[in-house]
């Protein structure tokens, strides 16, 4: 089965290489680094492998898992060798997953015969590009949008071999896009520099839908019967409450929130997170116990997205303590950032570049030094001492409209109309 799938991927790859380079859009001025390899050699190799389909391949799940975890000197040498030998085509030898994505989706995409393909994030950019190549080979004029959610070379905490593969994969395929979209101005600037884009990406924020008056669900409750985060914590209206919502992971620096409680007397912290039983959450509870703040931390699971903004709205402050340094942290304007705003909460963020600059520009919160619990407590205290000053921002006409999904959708509609105007 594995060998059969490999052969299918090889033949799909040959078809792409035969026709793909003629279909690049011209949006990207920097061509992928791909030293020429004779196509006839690739075709001969593909036929040889197909003839040997009956050869048994011994590959267990354990072996595959072990391969995925390797990140030592041999893997580094392998990544450098293939990059030297075949340039940006190296990803084919370093990570089979992108070709498997293509094999999984190609038939359905071709059946749909789309006029436009919108690729979300780097994992799908090659799937979309190859579908565009096949469609244009068949005589259909298909347009492509690449929606870049992250700066791929700056992905942190990843294996070097895997990262080398993903950087090459994106660089080879982004040139088929007719337009690029992304999630912040800072990330847009990085993409222009990295790929030599001839036009800047459109900026579509990770913003939630705008709550309509009276649209909040009244029938929903948590398993304990609570309607909002304050009630879920069992707190009255006068108890200071800060809230975080999102993934629980060390790079999110939730431990800094717990540490701040040592210096923020009487303040409680709620964590609406994806995992209540993992080792990191356990470490947060142990930390709170050591600091004498165990009764002031409250962990609870995610709530349905259509009630999230209302659920958060009874807290006093929204906290986003992202660790400073990784480039994708520095350029992020994350979803929770805008969810706090629609909940009309003052926002306290670490001094990562994009979000701290936005907080300063808008005036709806304070900035603290990343991984500094005492400075976070200071920022929380500043906000709590004059909370109305920070929430007054949200009363400005149209300010929350700018940070709504409806406003972002209008940008997509305008982009689609521009790219598809040739259809009449």
Tab-separated table of C-alpha atoms in Angstrom:
chain	number	residue	atom	x	y	z
A	1	UNK	CA	0.000	0.000	0.000
A	2	UNK	CA	2.823	2.394	0.918
A	3	UNK	CA	4.738	1.545	-2.268
A	4	UNK	CA	1.611	1.976	-4.391
A	5	UNK	CA	1.017	5.403	-2.872
A	6	UNK	CA	4.644	6.348	-3.451
A	7	UNK	CA	4.371	5.476	-7.130
A	8	UNK	CA	1.212	7.557	-7.497
A	9	UNK	CA	3.053	10.485	-5.916
A	10	UNK	CA	5.986	10.003	-8.281
A	11	UNK	CA	3.803	10.100	-11.377
A	12	UNK	CA	1.918	13.143	-10.105
A	13	UNK	CA	5.265	14.798	-9.541
A	14	UNK	CA	6.417	14.047	-13.080
A	15	UNK	CA	3.249	15.573	-14.518
A	16	UNK	CA	3.770	18.724	-12.445
A	17	UNK	CA	7.423	19.090	-13.467
A	18	UNK	CA	6.565	18.578	-17.146
A	19	UNK	CA	4.213	21.570	-17.281
A	20	UNK	CA	4.401	23.518	-14.038
A	21	UNK	CA	7.114	26.064	-14.682
A	22	UNK	CA	5.151	27.659	-17.513
A	23	UNK	CA	2.252	28.508	-15.193
A	24	UNK	CA	3.913	30.829	-12.659
A	25	UNK	CA	1.977	34.058	-12.208
A	26	UNK	CA	4.756	36.641	-12.102
A	27	UNK	CA	3.753	37.854	-8.618
A	28	UNK	CA	7.058	36.559	-7.212
A	29	UNK	CA	10.305	37.923	-8.628
A	30	UNK	CA	12.565	35.419	-6.876
A	31	UNK	CA	12.491	32.107	-8.681
A	32	UNK	CA	12.838	28.908	-6.622
A	33	UNK	CA	16.343	27.546	-6.390
A	34	UNK	CA	15.974	24.386	-8.466
A	35	UNK	CA	19.021	23.102	-10.362
A	36	UNK	CA	17.939	21.308	-13.517
A	37	UNK	CA	17.476	17.541	-13.333
A	38	UNK	CA	16.767	15.802	-16.658
A	39	UNK	CA	13.094	14.912	-16.858
A	40	UNK	CA	13.858	11.760	-18.826
A	41	UNK	CA	15.816	10.465	-15.830
A	42	UNK	CA	12.855	11.111	-13.549
A	43	UNK	CA	10.494	9.339	-15.950
A	44	UNK	CA	12.803	6.328	-16.171
A	45	UNK	CA	13.020	6.156	-12.381
A	46	UNK	CA	9.228	6.339	-12.108
A	47	UNK	CA	8.776	3.446	-14.546
A	48	UNK	CA	11.352	1.341	-12.720
A	49	UNK	CA	9.586	1.881	-9.419
A	50	UNK	CA	6.227	1.029	-10.940
A	51	UNK	CA	7.638	-2.219	-12.314
A	52	UNK	CA	8.846	-3.086	-8.813
A	53	UNK	CA	5.493	-2.507	-7.114
A	54	UNK	CA	5.411	-6.075	-5.817
A	55	UNK	CA	8.525	-5.604	-3.717
A	56	UNK	CA	7.590	-5.695	-0.073
A	57	UNK	CA	8.371	-2.595	1.974
A	58	UNK	CA	8.989	-3.108	5.670
A	59	UNK	CA	7.927	0.042	7.448
A	60	UNK	CA	6.175	-0.042	10.815
A	61	UNK	CA	4.371	2.741	12.614
A	62	UNK	CA	7.092	2.716	15.242
A	63	UNK	CA	9.761	3.229	12.592
A	64	UNK	CA	7.795	6.075	11.051
A	65	UNK	CA	7.384	7.720	14.453
A	66	UNK	CA	11.098	7.378	15.146
A	67	UNK	CA	11.891	8.995	11.789
A	68	UNK	CA	9.626	11.923	12.580
A	69	UNK	CA	11.412	12.622	15.867
A	70	UNK	CA	14.977	12.487	14.574
A	71	UNK	CA	16.803	15.811	14.576
A	72	UNK	CA	20.524	15.199	14.927
A	73	UNK	CA	23.659	15.576	12.866
A	74	UNK	CA	22.650	12.945	10.240
A	75	UNK	CA	19.376	14.786	9.586
A	76	UNK	CA	21.187	18.106	9.331
A	77	UNK	CA	23.681	16.632	6.854
A	78	UNK	CA	20.821	15.108	4.873
A	79	UNK	CA	18.998	18.444	4.671
A	80	UNK	CA	22.154	20.233	3.520
A	81	UNK	CA	23.000	17.569	0.959
A	82	UNK	CA	19.605	17.640	-0.734
A	83	UNK	CA	19.470	21.440	-0.637
A	84	UNK	CA	22.866	21.575	-2.342
A	85	UNK	CA	21.930	18.886	-4.861
A	86	UNK	CA	18.463	19.994	-5.945
A	87	UNK	CA	17.813	23.370	-4.323
A	88	UNK	CA	14.200	23.997	-3.376
A	89	UNK	CA	13.185	20.588	-4.703
A	90	UNK	CA	14.842	19.169	-1.585
A	91	UNK	CA	11.531	19.001	0.297
A	92	UNK	CA	10.529	15.961	-1.787
A	93	UNK	CA	13.340	13.978	-0.179
A	94	UNK	CA	13.045	15.433	3.322
A	95	UNK	CA	9.311	15.273	4.045
A	96	UNK	CA	6.760	13.163	2.117
A	97	UNK	CA	3.721	14.766	3.728
A	98	UNK	CA	3.133	17.605	1.200
A	99	UNK	CA	2.934	15.116	-1.676
A	100	UNK	CA	0.499	13.037	0.348
A	101	UNK	CA	-1.672	16.112	0.840
A	102	UNK	CA	-1.631	16.636	-2.916
A	103	UNK	CA	-2.527	13.018	-3.599
A	104	UNK	CA	-5.406	13.177	-1.104
A	105	UNK	CA	-7.005	16.385	-2.387
A	106	UNK	CA	-6.225	16.449	-6.123
A	107	UNK	CA	-9.135	14.326	-7.355
A	108	UNK	CA	-11.775	16.296	-5.467
A	109	UNK	CA	-10.312	19.656	-6.485
A	110	UNK	CA	-10.226	18.611	-10.129
A	111	UNK	CA	-13.847	17.400	-9.943
A	112	UNK	CA	-14.979	20.799	-8.616
A	113	UNK	CA	-13.340	22.680	-11.532
A	114	UNK	CA	-12.911	25.859	-9.465
A	115	UNK	CA	-12.329	29.276	-10.976
A	116	UNK	CA	-10.263	30.312	-7.950
A	117	UNK	CA	-8.359	28.293	-5.351
A	118	UNK	CA	-7.653	29.823	-1.937
A	119	UNK	CA	-4.772	28.072	-0.162
A	120	UNK	CA	-4.803	28.509	3.610
A	121	UNK	CA	-1.326	28.443	5.121
A	122	UNK	CA	1.888	26.896	3.869
A	123	UNK	CA	0.731	23.260	4.034
A	124	UNK	CA	-1.781	23.848	1.245
A	125	UNK	CA	0.187	26.197	-1.022
A	126	UNK	CA	1.615	23.312	-3.071
A	127	UNK	CA	-1.730	21.506	-3.258
A	128	UNK	CA	-3.306	24.654	-4.705
A	129	UNK	CA	-0.404	25.402	-7.051
A	130	UNK	CA	-0.435	21.917	-8.529
A	131	UNK	CA	-4.196	22.054	-9.007
A	132	UNK	CA	-3.725	25.326	-10.889
A	133	UNK	CA	-1.119	23.693	-13.127
A	134	UNK	CA	-3.439	20.777	-13.940
A	135	UNK	CA	-6.386	23.089	-14.628
A	136	UNK	CA	-4.407	25.328	-16.954
A	137	UNK	CA	-3.066	22.275	-18.758
A	138	UNK	CA	-6.714	21.335	-19.331
A	139	UNK	CA	-7.448	24.785	-20.775
A	140	UNK	CA	-9.124	26.406	-17.755
A	141	UNK	CA	-7.986	29.819	-16.477
A	142	UNK	CA	-7.796	29.299	-12.716
A	143	UNK	CA	-6.609	31.928	-10.247
A	144	UNK	CA	-4.892	31.273	-6.918
A	145	UNK	CA	-4.713	33.104	-3.583
A	146	UNK	CA	-2.099	32.128	-1.017
A	147	UNK	CA	-3.149	33.019	2.534
A	148	UNK	CA	0.065	33.029	4.597
A	149	UNK	CA	-0.667	32.668	8.295
A	150	UNK	CA	2.963	32.485	9.456
A	151	UNK	CA	6.488	33.347	8.407
A	152	UNK	CA	7.698	29.853	7.562
A	153	UNK	CA	11.473	30.421	8.009
A	154	UNK	CA	10.698	31.746	11.498
A	155	UNK	CA	8.701	28.768	12.752
A	156	UNK	CA	10.139	27.884	16.142
A	157	UNK	CA	10.439	24.613	18.015
A	158	UNK	CA	10.592	22.556	14.817
A	159	UNK	CA	13.093	19.979	13.573
A	160	UNK	CA	15.733	21.508	11.310
A	161	UNK	CA	15.161	18.905	8.593
A	162	UNK	CA	11.411	19.513	8.627
A	163	UNK	CA	11.834	23.296	8.585
A	164	UNK	CA	14.263	23.145	5.653
A	165	UNK	CA	11.645	21.130	3.792
A	166	UNK	CA	8.755	23.530	4.484
A	167	UNK	CA	10.747	26.633	3.537
A	168	UNK	CA	11.680	25.048	0.206
A	169	UNK	CA	8.109	23.814	-0.362
A	170	UNK	CA	6.633	27.276	0.115
A	171	UNK	CA	9.299	28.968	-1.972
A	172	UNK	CA	8.770	26.596	-4.908
A	173	UNK	CA	4.995	27.066	-5.010
A	174	UNK	CA	4.247	30.646	-3.952
A	175	UNK	CA	5.090	31.829	-7.454
A	176	UNK	CA	1.891	30.259	-8.790
A	177	UNK	CA	-0.260	32.584	-6.663
A	178	UNK	CA	-1.961	35.532	-8.307
A	179	UNK	CA	-2.292	37.282	-4.955
A	180	UNK	CA	-1.112	36.815	-1.376
A	181	UNK	CA	-3.059	37.572	1.788
A	182	UNK	CA	-1.739	37.578	5.334
A	183	UNK	CA	-2.682	38.432	8.899
A	184	UNK	CA	-0.622	41.473	9.905
A	185	UNK	CA	1.285	44.359	8.295
A	186	UNK	CA	4.561	43.164	9.847
A	187	UNK	CA	4.152	39.690	8.354
A	188	UNK	CA	3.259	41.243	4.999
A	189	UNK	CA	6.571	43.138	5.009
A	190	UNK	CA	8.481	39.922	5.726
A	191	UNK	CA	6.766	38.108	2.853
A	192	UNK	CA	7.583	40.902	0.412
A	193	UNK	CA	11.258	40.754	1.387
A	194	UNK	CA	11.474	36.960	1.506
A	195	UNK	CA	9.834	36.275	-1.853
A	196	UNK	CA	10.280	39.516	-3.782
A	197	UNK	CA	6.523	40.049	-4.200
A	198	UNK	CA	5.634	42.572	-6.880
A	199	UNK	CA	2.541	43.673	-4.952
A	200	UNK	CA	2.037	43.703	-1.180
A	201	UNK	CA	-0.254	41.133	0.419
A	202	UNK	CA	-3.708	42.213	1.487
A	203	UNK	CA	-4.105	42.280	5.272
A	204	UNK	CA	-6.983	40.240	6.679
A	205	UNK	CA	-6.976	40.185	10.464
A	206	UNK	CA	-7.802	37.117	12.575
A	207	UNK	CA	-10.857	38.933	13.853
A	208	UNK	CA	-14.088	37.408	15.196
A	209	UNK	CA	-17.581	38.140	13.870
A	210	UNK	CA	-19.059	41.322	15.290
A	211	UNK	CA	-21.609	40.496	18.007
A	212	UNK	CA	-25.013	41.811	17.049
A	213	UNK	CA	-27.171	43.394	19.780
A	214	UNK	CA	-29.311	40.709	21.369
A	215	UNK	CA	-27.553	37.911	19.464
A	216	UNK	CA	-25.842	36.380	22.506
A	217	UNK	CA	-27.180	32.883	23.164
A	218	UNK	CA	-29.206	32.684	26.356
A	219	UNK	CA	-29.679	28.911	26.352
A	220	UNK	CA	-26.010	27.968	26.739
A	221	UNK	CA	-24.336	27.039	30.044
A	222	UNK	CA	-21.121	25.319	31.077
A	223	UNK	CA	-21.395	21.851	32.586
A	224	UNK	CA	-21.465	23.524	36.007
A	225	UNK	CA	-24.273	25.829	34.907
A	226	UNK	CA	-22.208	29.005	34.473
A	227	UNK	CA	-23.042	31.557	31.782
A	228	UNK	CA	-19.766	33.491	31.792
A	229	UNK	CA	-16.182	33.338	32.996
A	230	UNK	CA	-16.807	35.182	36.256
A	231	UNK	CA	-19.642	32.866	37.182
A	232	UNK	CA	-17.521	29.864	36.170
A	233	UNK	CA	-14.868	31.032	38.656
A	234	UNK	CA	-17.471	31.494	41.387
A	235	UNK	CA	-16.570	35.155	41.832
A	236	UNK	CA	-18.672	38.193	42.627
A	237	UNK	CA	-18.623	41.389	40.566
A	238	UNK	CA	-16.101	43.210	42.772
A	239	UNK	CA	-13.284	40.631	42.632
A	240	UNK	CA	-10.566	41.592	40.098
A	241	UNK	CA	-10.405	38.931	37.370
A	242	UNK	CA	-7.957	38.616	34.480
A	243	UNK	CA	-8.474	36.059	31.722
A	244	UNK	CA	-6.452	34.195	29.107
A	245	UNK	CA	-8.013	32.104	26.338
A	246	UNK	CA	-6.161	29.853	23.921
A	247	UNK	CA	-3.621	27.055	23.822
A	248	UNK	CA	-1.767	26.053	26.974
A	249	UNK	CA	1.920	25.797	26.061
A	250	UNK	CA	5.195	27.090	27.559
A	251	UNK	CA	5.771	29.531	24.673
A	252	UNK	CA	2.449	31.179	25.542
A	253	UNK	CA	3.976	32.032	28.949
A	254	UNK	CA	0.931	31.282	31.067
A	255	UNK	CA	3.343	30.747	33.951
A	256	UNK	CA	4.024	34.493	33.841
A	257	UNK	CA	0.359	35.131	34.618
A	258	UNK	CA	0.546	32.775	37.593
A	259	UNK	CA	3.793	34.417	38.763
A	260	UNK	CA	2.171	37.847	38.585
A	261	UNK	CA	-0.364	36.834	41.225
A	262	UNK	CA	2.402	36.960	43.837
A	263	UNK	CA	2.551	40.716	43.234
A	264	UNK	CA	-1.134	41.359	42.409
A	265	UNK	CA	-2.945	41.016	45.706
A	266	UNK	CA	-6.529	39.805	45.436
A	267	UNK	CA	-6.436	39.352	41.651
A	268	UNK	CA	-7.777	36.080	40.237
A	269	UNK	CA	-6.749	34.552	36.900
A	270	UNK	CA	-8.960	32.439	34.617
A	271	UNK	CA	-7.475	30.202	31.922
A	272	UNK	CA	-9.826	29.047	29.151
A	273	UNK	CA	-7.553	26.460	27.550
A	274	UNK	CA	-7.465	23.451	25.264
A	275	UNK	CA	-5.996	20.944	27.720
A	276	UNK	CA	-6.804	20.755	31.415
A	277	UNK	CA	-4.743	17.637	32.180
A	278	UNK	CA	-1.444	18.104	30.368
A	279	UNK	CA	1.953	18.443	32.056
A	280	UNK	CA	2.149	22.202	31.437
A	281	UNK	CA	-1.194	22.921	33.109
A	282	UNK	CA	-0.172	20.657	35.979
A	283	UNK	CA	3.019	22.705	36.359
A	284	UNK	CA	0.947	25.903	36.481
A	285	UNK	CA	-1.169	24.509	39.292
A	286	UNK	CA	1.957	23.449	41.192
A	287	UNK	CA	3.439	26.926	40.713
A	288	UNK	CA	0.283	28.562	42.026
A	289	UNK	CA	0.408	26.260	45.049
A	290	UNK	CA	4.014	27.239	45.818
A	291	UNK	CA	3.134	30.926	45.534
A	292	UNK	CA	0.127	30.582	47.813
A	293	UNK	CA	-2.228	31.500	44.984
A	294	UNK	CA	-3.869	28.136	44.309
A	295	UNK	CA	-7.285	29.526	45.234
A	296	UNK	CA	-6.868	32.370	42.723
A	297	UNK	CA	-6.266	30.352	39.551
A	298	UNK	CA	-9.194	28.851	37.631
A	299	UNK	CA	-8.797	26.455	34.700
A	300	UNK	CA	-11.693	25.685	32.394
A	301	UNK	CA	-12.172	24.150	28.925
A	302	UNK	CA	-12.908	25.921	25.683
A	303	UNK	CA	-16.444	27.181	25.167
A	304	UNK	CA	-18.375	27.286	21.859
A	305	UNK	CA	-17.058	30.018	19.612
A	306	UNK	CA	-20.419	31.736	19.231
A	307	UNK	CA	-20.560	32.379	22.999
A	308	UNK	CA	-16.867	33.096	23.597
A	309	UNK	CA	-16.955	36.889	23.415
A	310	UNK	CA	-19.901	37.099	25.796
A	311	UNK	CA	-18.303	34.513	28.074
A	312	UNK	CA	-15.114	36.580	28.384
A	313	UNK	CA	-16.870	39.914	28.798
A	314	UNK	CA	-17.380	39.647	32.575
A	315	UNK	CA	-13.628	39.586	33.276
A	316	UNK	CA	-11.789	42.836	34.012
A	317	UNK	CA	-8.702	42.413	31.818
A	318	UNK	CA	-7.616	40.162	28.935
A	319	UNK	CA	-3.987	38.945	29.069
A	320	UNK	CA	-1.803	37.800	26.179
A	321	UNK	CA	1.648	36.971	27.636
A	322	UNK	CA	3.325	35.626	24.479
A	323	UNK	CA	7.071	35.030	24.818
A	324	UNK	CA	9.263	37.599	23.087
A	325	UNK	CA	11.844	36.584	20.493
A	326	UNK	CA	10.438	34.102	17.938
A	327	UNK	CA	9.734	36.101	14.803
A	328	UNK	CA	6.195	34.775	14.380
A	329	UNK	CA	5.404	36.022	17.892
A	330	UNK	CA	6.789	39.451	17.009
A	331	UNK	CA	4.619	39.854	13.896
A	332	UNK	CA	1.419	38.263	15.246
A	333	UNK	CA	-1.938	39.944	15.700
A	334	UNK	CA	-3.634	36.889	17.159
A	335	UNK	CA	-7.299	35.974	17.277
A	336	UNK	CA	-7.534	36.293	21.073
A	337	UNK	CA	-6.226	39.854	20.763
A	338	UNK	CA	-9.391	40.802	18.859
A	339	UNK	CA	-11.673	38.541	20.902
A	340	UNK	CA	-10.709	40.509	24.010
A	341	UNK	CA	-11.520	43.721	22.174
A	342	UNK	CA	-14.987	42.525	21.139
A	343	UNK	CA	-15.540	41.475	24.751
A	344	UNK	CA	-14.726	45.140	25.520
A	345	UNK	CA	-11.863	44.196	27.828
A	346	UNK	CA	-8.723	46.237	28.350
A	347	UNK	CA	-5.834	44.175	26.970
A	348	UNK	CA	-2.441	43.652	28.591
A	349	UNK	CA	0.187	42.182	26.248
A	350	UNK	CA	3.872	41.316	26.430
A	351	UNK	CA	6.293	43.519	24.519
A	352	UNK	CA	6.169	41.543	21.277
A	353	UNK	CA	6.414	44.027	18.453
A	354	UNK	CA	3.142	43.994	16.501
A	355	UNK	CA	0.679	43.653	19.372
A	356	UNK	CA	2.459	46.062	21.708
A	357	UNK	CA	2.571	48.674	18.945
A	358	UNK	CA	-1.137	48.191	18.268
A	359	UNK	CA	-2.003	48.516	21.971
A	360	UNK	CA	-0.004	51.742	22.146
A	361	UNK	CA	-1.640	53.095	18.981
A	362	UNK	CA	-5.187	52.277	20.022
A	363	UNK	CA	-4.866	53.026	23.744
A	364	UNK	CA	-6.917	50.080	24.975
A	365	UNK	CA	-4.348	48.488	27.260
A	366	UNK	CA	-0.833	48.255	28.648
A	367	UNK	CA	2.425	46.507	27.723
A	368	UNK	CA	4.716	44.546	30.064
A	369	UNK	CA	8.141	42.945	29.746
A	370	UNK	CA	7.841	39.401	28.466
A	371	UNK	CA	8.365	36.689	31.110
A	372	UNK	CA	8.384	39.262	33.931
A	373	UNK	CA	5.592	38.429	36.380
A	374	UNK	CA	6.241	41.484	38.529
A	375	UNK	CA	5.972	43.817	35.536
A	376	UNK	CA	2.796	42.054	34.424
A	377	UNK	CA	1.332	42.699	37.886
A	378	UNK	CA	2.294	46.364	37.488
A	379	UNK	CA	0.499	46.587	34.124
A	380	UNK	CA	-2.607	44.860	35.529
A	381	UNK	CA	-2.646	47.312	38.429
A	382	UNK	CA	-2.377	50.311	36.103
A	383	UNK	CA	-5.348	49.113	34.086
A	384	UNK	CA	-7.491	48.227	37.111
A	385	UNK	CA	-6.855	51.656	38.635
A	386	UNK	CA	-8.521	53.401	35.689
A	387	UNK	CA	-10.274	50.703	33.689
A	388	UNK	CA	-12.887	53.027	32.172
A	389	UNK	CA	-10.161	54.982	30.371
A	390	UNK	CA	-9.114	51.871	28.447
A	391	UNK	CA	-12.608	50.628	27.623
A	392	UNK	CA	-13.699	54.074	26.387
A	393	UNK	CA	-11.818	53.272	23.172
A	394	UNK	CA	-14.528	50.793	22.244
A	395	UNK	CA	-17.198	53.499	22.300
A	396	UNK	CA	-15.632	55.309	19.362
A	397	UNK	CA	-17.910	55.008	16.306
A	398	UNK	CA	-16.893	52.124	14.061
A	399	UNK	CA	-13.782	51.100	15.989
A	400	UNK	CA	-14.922	47.526	16.614
A	401	UNK	CA	-16.214	47.257	13.044
A	402	UNK	CA	-12.620	47.629	11.844
A	403	UNK	CA	-11.614	44.569	13.901
A	404	UNK	CA	-14.518	42.350	12.864
A	405	UNK	CA	-14.605	39.362	10.535
A	406	UNK	CA	-17.216	41.127	8.430
A	407	UNK	CA	-14.670	43.835	7.575
A	408	UNK	CA	-12.063	41.214	6.675
A	409	UNK	CA	-14.529	39.310	4.489
A	410	UNK	CA	-15.107	42.454	2.447
A	411	UNK	CA	-11.400	42.493	1.601
A	412	UNK	CA	-11.579	38.906	0.384
A	413	UNK	CA	-14.651	39.657	-1.726
A	414	UNK	CA	-12.901	42.611	-3.355
A	415	UNK	CA	-9.839	40.452	-4.050
A	416	UNK	CA	-11.912	37.627	-5.561
A	417	UNK	CA	-13.788	40.090	-7.782
A	418	UNK	CA	-10.515	41.573	-9.025
A	419	UNK	CA	-9.006	38.192	-9.831
A	420	UNK	CA	-12.162	36.858	-11.493
A	421	UNK	CA	-13.156	39.935	-13.495
A	422	UNK	CA	-12.080	38.165	-16.671
A	423	UNK	CA	-15.131	35.903	-16.236
A	424	UNK	CA	-17.425	38.847	-16.884
